[in-house]
Amino acid sequence: MNSELKEKLTQLAFNRSISFCYNCYHECPSGRCESCGSDDLMRFVDGIGCEYGTDWVIKHILETELTPVDLEESFENMIRECYPETTKVGWMEFDTVTIMKENDPISWRCALNEFESNAESDGIIVSFDGGSTYYRKNEVEDLCSQA
Ligand SMILES: [Zn+2]
């Protein structure tokens, strides 16, 4: 689903890293090692290190340039906009969100999960690590357009 975006990120990762021969331990900007002729090269990011593949470069770029989405916070803000700030129970007045969370954490969690999967299927947020970290899709796209 996000393969197009992943492709752009991979391109960005290539642009922001340099081919590196681990055996000869130097950069190989041409994509082939001038010393040993190998094309089995790592990617090198200045100040970070070298490793095979681009997934770690993508992760590094996302982590340093974007802020992950705090889904719980976004969800809570949305609920706060939908419902009155406080709710009266008998003669007592409670913070609506707090009383909801405390009294039915399971229902709260279910709604949060639904919110999360809706945001993902609507293409608002995107994850490249199987759902541990989400980023705003438009921010990722902006980042890719700098490639
Ligand atoms: Zn080499």
Short mmCIF file of N, CA and C and ligand atoms in Angstrom, two decimals:
data_model
loop_
_atom_site.label_atom_id
_atom_site.label_comp_id
_atom_site.label_asym_id
_atom_site.label_seq_id
_atom_site.Cartn_x
_atom_site.Cartn_y
_atom_site.Cartn_z
N MET A 1 0.84 -1.20 0.00
CA MET A 1 0.00 0.00 0.00
C MET A 1 0.87 1.26 0.00
N ASN A 2 1.94 1.21 0.83
CA ASN A 2 2.83 2.36 0.89
C ASN A 2 4.12 2.10 0.12
N SER A 3 4.04 1.16 -0.83
CA SER A 3 5.27 0.75 -1.51
C SER A 3 5.87 1.92 -2.30
N GLU A 4 4.98 2.79 -2.81
CA GLU A 4 5.47 3.93 -3.58
C GLU A 4 6.27 4.88 -2.69
N LEU A 5 5.71 5.10 -1.50
CA LEU A 5 6.36 5.98 -0.53
C LEU A 5 7.67 5.35 -0.04
N LYS A 6 7.63 4.03 0.16
CA LYS A 6 8.81 3.30 0.61
C LYS A 6 9.92 3.42 -0.45
N GLU A 7 9.50 3.36 -1.71
CA GLU A 7 10.45 3.49 -2.80
C GLU A 7 11.14 4.86 -2.78
N LYS A 8 10.31 5.90 -2.55
CA LYS A 8 10.85 7.26 -2.49
C LYS A 8 11.80 7.41 -1.31
N LEU A 9 11.43 6.78 -0.19
CA LEU A 9 12.28 6.84 1.00
C LEU A 9 13.60 6.13 0.75
N THR A 10 13.52 5.02 0.03
CA THR A 10 14.72 4.27 -0.30
C THR A 10 15.65 5.12 -1.16
N GLN A 11 15.03 5.85 -2.10
CA GLN A 11 15.81 6.76 -2.95
C GLN A 11 16.48 7.84 -2.10
N LEU A 12 15.69 8.38 -1.16
CA LEU A 12 16.21 9.40 -0.25
C LEU A 12 17.38 8.85 0.57
N ALA A 13 17.20 7.61 1.02
CA ALA A 13 18.25 6.95 1.81
C ALA A 13 19.53 6.78 1.00
N PHE A 14 19.38 6.48 -0.28
CA PHE A 14 20.54 6.36 -1.16
C PHE A 14 21.23 7.71 -1.32
N ASN A 15 20.41 8.76 -1.48
CA ASN A 15 20.97 10.10 -1.65
C ASN A 15 21.71 10.59 -0.41
N ARG A 16 21.24 10.15 0.73
CA ARG A 16 21.81 10.65 1.99
C ARG A 16 22.89 9.73 2.55
N SER A 17 23.25 8.70 1.81
CA SER A 17 24.30 7.80 2.28
C SER A 17 25.27 7.51 1.13
N ILE A 18 26.40 6.92 1.49
CA ILE A 18 27.44 6.67 0.48
C ILE A 18 27.77 5.17 0.50
N SER A 19 28.05 4.62 -0.68
CA SER A 19 28.50 3.23 -0.73
C SER A 19 29.80 3.09 0.05
N PHE A 20 29.96 1.95 0.71
CA PHE A 20 31.10 1.78 1.60
C PHE A 20 31.58 0.34 1.54
N CYS A 21 32.87 0.15 1.26
CA CYS A 21 33.42 -1.21 1.27
C CYS A 21 33.94 -1.51 2.67
N TYR A 22 33.35 -2.52 3.29
CA TYR A 22 33.73 -2.81 4.68
C TYR A 22 35.11 -3.46 4.73
N ASN A 23 35.43 -4.28 3.72
CA ASN A 23 36.73 -4.97 3.69
C ASN A 23 37.88 -3.97 3.60
N CYS A 24 37.73 -3.00 2.73
CA CYS A 24 38.80 -2.01 2.53
C CYS A 24 38.59 -0.80 3.44
N TYR A 25 37.45 -0.74 4.02
CA TYR A 25 37.07 0.31 4.96
C TYR A 25 37.26 1.71 4.40
N HIS A 26 36.63 1.94 3.27
CA HIS A 26 36.57 3.32 2.78
C HIS A 26 35.32 3.51 1.92
N GLU A 27 35.01 4.75 1.67
CA GLU A 27 33.83 5.09 0.88
C GLU A 27 34.08 4.76 -0.60
N CYS A 28 32.98 4.40 -1.27
CA CYS A 28 33.08 4.06 -2.69
C CYS A 28 31.95 4.78 -3.44
N PRO A 29 32.12 6.07 -3.65
CA PRO A 29 31.04 6.88 -4.23
C PRO A 29 30.56 6.36 -5.58
N SER A 30 31.41 5.65 -6.31
CA SER A 30 31.02 5.18 -7.64
C SER A 30 30.08 3.97 -7.57
N GLY A 31 29.97 3.38 -6.37
CA GLY A 31 29.12 2.19 -6.26
C GLY A 31 29.90 0.89 -6.44
N ARG A 32 31.20 1.01 -6.70
CA ARG A 32 32.07 -0.15 -6.81
C ARG A 32 33.39 0.21 -6.13
N CYS A 33 33.93 -0.73 -5.36
CA CYS A 33 35.15 -0.42 -4.62
C CYS A 33 36.34 -0.29 -5.57
N GLU A 34 37.03 0.85 -5.48
CA GLU A 34 38.18 1.09 -6.35
C GLU A 34 39.35 0.19 -5.97
N SER A 35 39.37 -0.28 -4.71
CA SER A 35 40.51 -1.08 -4.24
C SER A 35 40.36 -2.57 -4.57
N CYS A 36 39.20 -3.14 -4.25
CA CYS A 36 39.04 -4.58 -4.44
C CYS A 36 38.03 -4.94 -5.53
N GLY A 37 37.37 -3.94 -6.07
CA GLY A 37 36.43 -4.19 -7.17
C GLY A 37 35.08 -4.71 -6.73
N SER A 38 34.89 -4.84 -5.43
CA SER A 38 33.63 -5.41 -4.93
C SER A 38 32.45 -4.45 -5.14
N ASP A 39 31.29 -5.05 -5.46
CA ASP A 39 30.09 -4.21 -5.49
C ASP A 39 29.14 -4.65 -4.37
N ASP A 40 29.66 -5.48 -3.48
CA ASP A 40 28.89 -5.91 -2.32
C ASP A 40 29.16 -4.91 -1.20
N LEU A 41 28.50 -3.75 -1.33
CA LEU A 41 28.88 -2.64 -0.47
C LEU A 41 27.81 -2.29 0.56
N MET A 42 28.29 -1.74 1.67
CA MET A 42 27.38 -1.25 2.69
C MET A 42 26.98 0.18 2.34
N ARG A 43 26.04 0.72 3.14
CA ARG A 43 25.73 2.14 3.05
C ARG A 43 26.38 2.81 4.26
N PHE A 44 26.94 3.98 4.03
CA PHE A 44 27.62 4.70 5.10
C PHE A 44 26.96 6.06 5.32
N VAL A 45 26.65 6.35 6.58
CA VAL A 45 26.11 7.67 6.92
C VAL A 45 27.09 8.33 7.88
N ASP A 46 27.56 9.49 7.48
CA ASP A 46 28.55 10.22 8.26
C ASP A 46 28.06 10.44 9.69
N GLY A 47 28.90 10.08 10.64
CA GLY A 47 28.56 10.30 12.03
C GLY A 47 27.68 9.21 12.64
N ILE A 48 27.18 8.31 11.80
CA ILE A 48 26.30 7.25 12.30
C ILE A 48 26.98 5.89 12.18
N GLY A 49 27.46 5.57 10.98
CA GLY A 49 28.13 4.29 10.80
C GLY A 49 27.79 3.68 9.47
N CYS A 50 28.08 2.37 9.36
CA CYS A 50 27.79 1.69 8.10
C CYS A 50 27.12 0.36 8.38
N GLU A 51 26.30 -0.05 7.43
CA GLU A 51 25.51 -1.27 7.56
C GLU A 51 24.97 -1.60 6.18
N TYR A 52 24.64 -2.88 5.98
CA TYR A 52 24.03 -3.24 4.69
C TYR A 52 22.59 -2.76 4.62
N GLY A 53 22.14 -2.50 3.41
CA GLY A 53 20.74 -2.16 3.18
C GLY A 53 20.42 -0.70 3.45
N THR A 54 19.19 -0.33 3.18
CA THR A 54 18.79 1.07 3.37
C THR A 54 17.72 1.25 4.45
N ASP A 55 17.17 0.14 4.94
CA ASP A 55 16.10 0.26 5.95
C ASP A 55 16.57 1.05 7.18
N TRP A 56 17.79 0.79 7.60
CA TRP A 56 18.31 1.50 8.79
C TRP A 56 18.55 2.97 8.48
N VAL A 57 18.89 3.29 7.22
CA VAL A 57 19.09 4.70 6.84
C VAL A 57 17.74 5.41 6.88
N ILE A 58 16.72 4.73 6.34
CA ILE A 58 15.36 5.29 6.36
C ILE A 58 14.93 5.56 7.80
N LYS A 59 15.16 4.57 8.66
CA LYS A 59 14.79 4.71 10.07
C LYS A 59 15.50 5.91 10.69
N HIS A 60 16.79 6.04 10.37
CA HIS A 60 17.57 7.14 10.91
C HIS A 60 17.04 8.50 10.41
N ILE A 61 16.72 8.57 9.12
CA ILE A 61 16.21 9.83 8.56
C ILE A 61 14.87 10.20 9.21
N LEU A 62 13.98 9.22 9.31
CA LEU A 62 12.67 9.48 9.91
C LEU A 62 12.82 9.93 11.35
N GLU A 63 13.69 9.24 12.09
CA GLU A 63 13.87 9.57 13.51
C GLU A 63 14.46 10.95 13.73
N THR A 64 15.38 11.34 12.85
CA THR A 64 16.04 12.62 13.08
C THR A 64 15.26 13.80 12.50
N GLU A 65 14.45 13.55 11.47
CA GLU A 65 13.81 14.68 10.79
C GLU A 65 12.33 14.84 11.08
N LEU A 66 11.70 13.77 11.58
CA LEU A 66 10.27 13.86 11.84
C LEU A 66 9.95 13.49 13.28
N THR A 67 8.80 13.94 13.73
CA THR A 67 8.34 13.57 15.06
C THR A 67 7.24 12.52 14.91
N PRO A 68 7.39 11.38 15.57
CA PRO A 68 6.34 10.36 15.46
C PRO A 68 5.01 10.91 15.95
N VAL A 69 3.94 10.36 15.42
CA VAL A 69 2.60 10.78 15.83
C VAL A 69 2.30 10.18 17.19
N ASP A 70 1.87 11.02 18.11
CA ASP A 70 1.37 10.52 19.38
C ASP A 70 -0.12 10.26 19.21
N LEU A 71 -0.44 9.01 18.85
CA LEU A 71 -1.82 8.67 18.52
C LEU A 71 -2.76 8.85 19.70
N GLU A 72 -2.24 8.48 20.86
CA GLU A 72 -3.07 8.57 22.05
C GLU A 72 -3.46 10.02 22.31
N GLU A 73 -2.49 10.91 22.10
CA GLU A 73 -2.75 12.33 22.31
C GLU A 73 -3.74 12.88 21.27
N SER A 74 -3.54 12.49 19.99
CA SER A 74 -4.44 12.94 18.93
C SER A 74 -5.85 12.45 19.20
N PHE A 75 -5.93 11.18 19.61
CA PHE A 75 -7.24 10.59 19.90
C PHE A 75 -7.92 11.35 21.03
N GLU A 76 -7.18 11.58 22.08
CA GLU A 76 -7.73 12.29 23.23
C GLU A 76 -8.21 13.69 22.84
N ASN A 77 -7.43 14.38 22.03
CA ASN A 77 -7.82 15.72 21.58
C ASN A 77 -9.12 15.68 20.78
N MET A 78 -9.22 14.63 19.94
CA MET A 78 -10.43 14.50 19.13
C MET A 78 -11.66 14.29 20.02
N ILE A 79 -11.50 13.41 21.00
CA ILE A 79 -12.61 13.14 21.93
C ILE A 79 -12.98 14.41 22.70
N ARG A 80 -11.96 15.15 23.10
CA ARG A 80 -12.22 16.39 23.84
C ARG A 80 -13.00 17.40 23.00
N GLU A 81 -12.78 17.35 21.67
CA GLU A 81 -13.51 18.25 20.79
C GLU A 81 -14.95 17.79 20.58
N CYS A 82 -15.17 16.48 20.69
CA CYS A 82 -16.49 15.91 20.41
C CYS A 82 -17.44 15.98 21.60
N TYR A 83 -16.88 15.97 22.79
CA TYR A 83 -17.73 15.89 23.97
C TYR A 83 -17.47 17.07 24.90
N PRO A 84 -18.45 17.36 25.77
CA PRO A 84 -18.23 18.46 26.72
C PRO A 84 -17.00 18.18 27.59
N GLU A 85 -16.35 19.24 28.00
CA GLU A 85 -15.12 19.10 28.76
C GLU A 85 -15.34 18.35 30.07
N THR A 86 -16.47 18.66 30.72
CA THR A 86 -16.76 17.98 31.98
C THR A 86 -18.12 17.30 31.89
N THR A 87 -18.29 16.28 32.72
CA THR A 87 -19.55 15.53 32.74
C THR A 87 -20.04 15.46 34.18
N LYS A 88 -21.32 15.71 34.35
CA LYS A 88 -21.89 15.69 35.69
C LYS A 88 -22.41 14.30 36.02
N VAL A 89 -21.99 13.77 37.15
CA VAL A 89 -22.52 12.50 37.64
C VAL A 89 -23.08 12.82 39.02
N GLY A 90 -24.40 12.72 39.13
CA GLY A 90 -25.02 13.16 40.38
C GLY A 90 -24.73 14.64 40.56
N TRP A 91 -24.17 14.99 41.69
CA TRP A 91 -23.85 16.40 41.92
C TRP A 91 -22.37 16.71 41.64
N MET A 92 -21.65 15.65 41.19
CA MET A 92 -20.21 15.84 40.97
C MET A 92 -19.93 16.10 39.50
N GLU A 93 -18.87 16.87 39.26
CA GLU A 93 -18.50 17.17 37.89
C GLU A 93 -17.09 16.64 37.63
N PHE A 94 -16.97 15.84 36.60
CA PHE A 94 -15.68 15.21 36.29
C PHE A 94 -15.19 15.62 34.92
N ASP A 95 -13.88 15.52 34.77
CA ASP A 95 -13.28 15.67 33.45
C ASP A 95 -13.74 14.48 32.60
N THR A 96 -14.38 14.77 31.46
CA THR A 96 -15.02 13.72 30.67
C THR A 96 -14.04 12.64 30.23
N VAL A 97 -12.92 13.04 29.67
CA VAL A 97 -11.96 12.06 29.18
C VAL A 97 -11.42 11.20 30.32
N THR A 98 -11.07 11.85 31.41
CA THR A 98 -10.52 11.11 32.55
C THR A 98 -11.51 10.08 33.08
N ILE A 99 -12.76 10.50 33.20
CA ILE A 99 -13.75 9.57 33.76
C ILE A 99 -14.01 8.42 32.79
N MET A 100 -13.96 8.70 31.49
CA MET A 100 -14.14 7.63 30.50
C MET A 100 -13.00 6.62 30.57
N LYS A 101 -11.79 7.15 30.57
CA LYS A 101 -10.60 6.28 30.62
C LYS A 101 -10.58 5.43 31.87
N GLU A 102 -10.91 6.06 32.99
CA GLU A 102 -10.80 5.35 34.26
C GLU A 102 -11.90 4.32 34.46
N ASN A 103 -13.09 4.63 33.93
CA ASN A 103 -14.20 3.74 34.17
C ASN A 103 -14.33 2.60 33.17
N ASP A 104 -13.85 2.83 31.96
CA ASP A 104 -13.90 1.75 30.99
C ASP A 104 -12.68 1.79 30.07
N PRO A 105 -11.54 1.39 30.67
CA PRO A 105 -10.29 1.43 29.90
C PRO A 105 -10.33 0.54 28.66
N ILE A 106 -11.10 -0.53 28.71
CA ILE A 106 -11.17 -1.46 27.57
C ILE A 106 -11.86 -0.79 26.39
N SER A 107 -12.99 -0.16 26.67
CA SER A 107 -13.72 0.54 25.63
C SER A 107 -12.87 1.68 25.05
N TRP A 108 -12.15 2.36 25.93
CA TRP A 108 -11.27 3.44 25.50
C TRP A 108 -10.21 2.92 24.54
N ARG A 109 -9.60 1.80 24.92
CA ARG A 109 -8.53 1.16 24.14
C ARG A 109 -9.06 0.72 22.77
N CYS A 110 -10.28 0.14 22.76
CA CYS A 110 -10.89 -0.31 21.50
C CYS A 110 -11.08 0.86 20.55
N ALA A 111 -11.61 1.95 21.09
CA ALA A 111 -11.87 3.13 20.26
C ALA A 111 -10.56 3.72 19.75
N LEU A 112 -9.55 3.68 20.60
CA LEU A 112 -8.23 4.18 20.20
C LEU A 112 -7.66 3.34 19.06
N ASN A 113 -7.79 2.02 19.19
CA ASN A 113 -7.30 1.12 18.13
C ASN A 113 -8.03 1.37 16.82
N GLU A 114 -9.32 1.61 16.92
CA GLU A 114 -10.12 1.87 15.72
C GLU A 114 -9.68 3.19 15.08
N PHE A 115 -9.47 4.18 15.93
CA PHE A 115 -8.99 5.49 15.47
C PHE A 115 -7.67 5.34 14.71
N GLU A 116 -6.80 4.51 15.29
CA GLU A 116 -5.49 4.25 14.71
C GLU A 116 -5.61 3.58 13.34
N SER A 117 -6.44 2.55 13.26
CA SER A 117 -6.52 1.84 11.97
C SER A 117 -7.24 2.68 10.93
N ASN A 118 -8.20 3.52 11.35
CA ASN A 118 -8.84 4.44 10.41
C ASN A 118 -7.85 5.46 9.87
N ALA A 119 -7.04 6.01 10.78
CA ALA A 119 -6.06 7.01 10.37
C ALA A 119 -5.07 6.40 9.38
N GLU A 120 -4.76 5.13 9.59
CA GLU A 120 -3.81 4.46 8.69
C GLU A 120 -4.48 4.16 7.34
N SER A 121 -5.71 3.64 7.38
CA SER A 121 -6.35 3.28 6.10
C SER A 121 -6.76 4.54 5.32
N ASP A 122 -6.98 5.64 6.03
CA ASP A 122 -7.29 6.90 5.34
C ASP A 122 -6.02 7.57 4.80
N GLY A 123 -4.88 6.97 5.11
CA GLY A 123 -3.63 7.51 4.59
C GLY A 123 -3.16 8.77 5.29
N ILE A 124 -3.59 8.96 6.54
CA ILE A 124 -3.15 10.14 7.30
C ILE A 124 -1.82 9.84 7.98
N ILE A 125 -1.72 8.62 8.48
CA ILE A 125 -0.48 8.21 9.14
C ILE A 125 0.09 6.99 8.42
N VAL A 126 1.37 6.79 8.61
CA VAL A 126 2.03 5.68 7.93
C VAL A 126 3.13 5.12 8.83
N SER A 127 3.29 3.80 8.76
CA SER A 127 4.32 3.16 9.56
C SER A 127 5.22 2.32 8.66
N PHE A 128 6.50 2.33 8.95
CA PHE A 128 7.43 1.51 8.16
C PHE A 128 8.06 0.44 9.03
N ASP A 129 7.54 0.29 10.26
CA ASP A 129 8.09 -0.75 11.13
C ASP A 129 6.97 -1.62 11.72
N GLY A 130 5.95 -1.82 10.89
CA GLY A 130 4.86 -2.71 11.29
C GLY A 130 3.98 -2.16 12.40
N GLY A 131 3.93 -0.86 12.52
CA GLY A 131 2.98 -0.26 13.44
C GLY A 131 3.52 0.17 14.79
N SER A 132 4.86 0.04 15.00
CA SER A 132 5.39 0.52 16.28
C SER A 132 5.49 2.03 16.29
N THR A 133 5.89 2.59 15.15
CA THR A 133 6.02 4.04 15.05
C THR A 133 5.21 4.54 13.86
N TYR A 134 4.44 5.57 14.10
CA TYR A 134 3.68 6.18 13.01
C TYR A 134 4.16 7.60 12.76
N TYR A 135 4.17 7.95 11.46
CA TYR A 135 4.49 9.32 11.08
C TYR A 135 3.35 9.87 10.25
N ARG A 136 3.22 11.20 10.22
CA ARG A 136 2.22 11.82 9.36
C ARG A 136 2.65 11.63 7.92
N LYS A 137 1.72 11.09 7.11
CA LYS A 137 2.07 10.75 5.73
C LYS A 137 2.50 11.99 4.95
N ASN A 138 1.82 13.12 5.18
CA ASN A 138 2.18 14.33 4.42
C ASN A 138 3.59 14.80 4.77
N GLU A 139 4.02 14.58 6.03
CA GLU A 139 5.37 14.96 6.42
C GLU A 139 6.41 14.06 5.76
N VAL A 140 6.05 12.75 5.65
CA VAL A 140 6.96 11.82 4.98
C VAL A 140 7.07 12.19 3.51
N GLU A 141 5.92 12.56 2.92
CA GLU A 141 5.93 12.94 1.50
C GLU A 141 6.74 14.21 1.26
N ASP A 142 6.62 15.18 2.19
CA ASP A 142 7.42 16.40 2.09
C ASP A 142 8.91 16.07 2.12
N LEU A 143 9.24 15.17 3.03
CA LEU A 143 10.63 14.75 3.19
C LEU A 143 11.14 14.12 1.90
N CYS A 144 10.30 13.27 1.30
CA CYS A 144 10.68 12.58 0.06
C CYS A 144 10.86 13.55 -1.09
N SER A 145 10.08 14.62 -1.08
CA SER A 145 10.16 15.57 -2.20
C SER A 145 11.48 16.34 -2.17
N GLN A 146 12.20 16.24 -1.05
CA GLN A 146 13.52 16.88 -0.96
C GLN A 146 14.60 16.02 -1.58
N ALA A 147 14.22 14.79 -1.93
CA ALA A 147 15.22 13.82 -2.41
C ALA A 147 15.96 14.30 -3.66
ZN ZN B 1 37.03 -2.93 -1.25
#
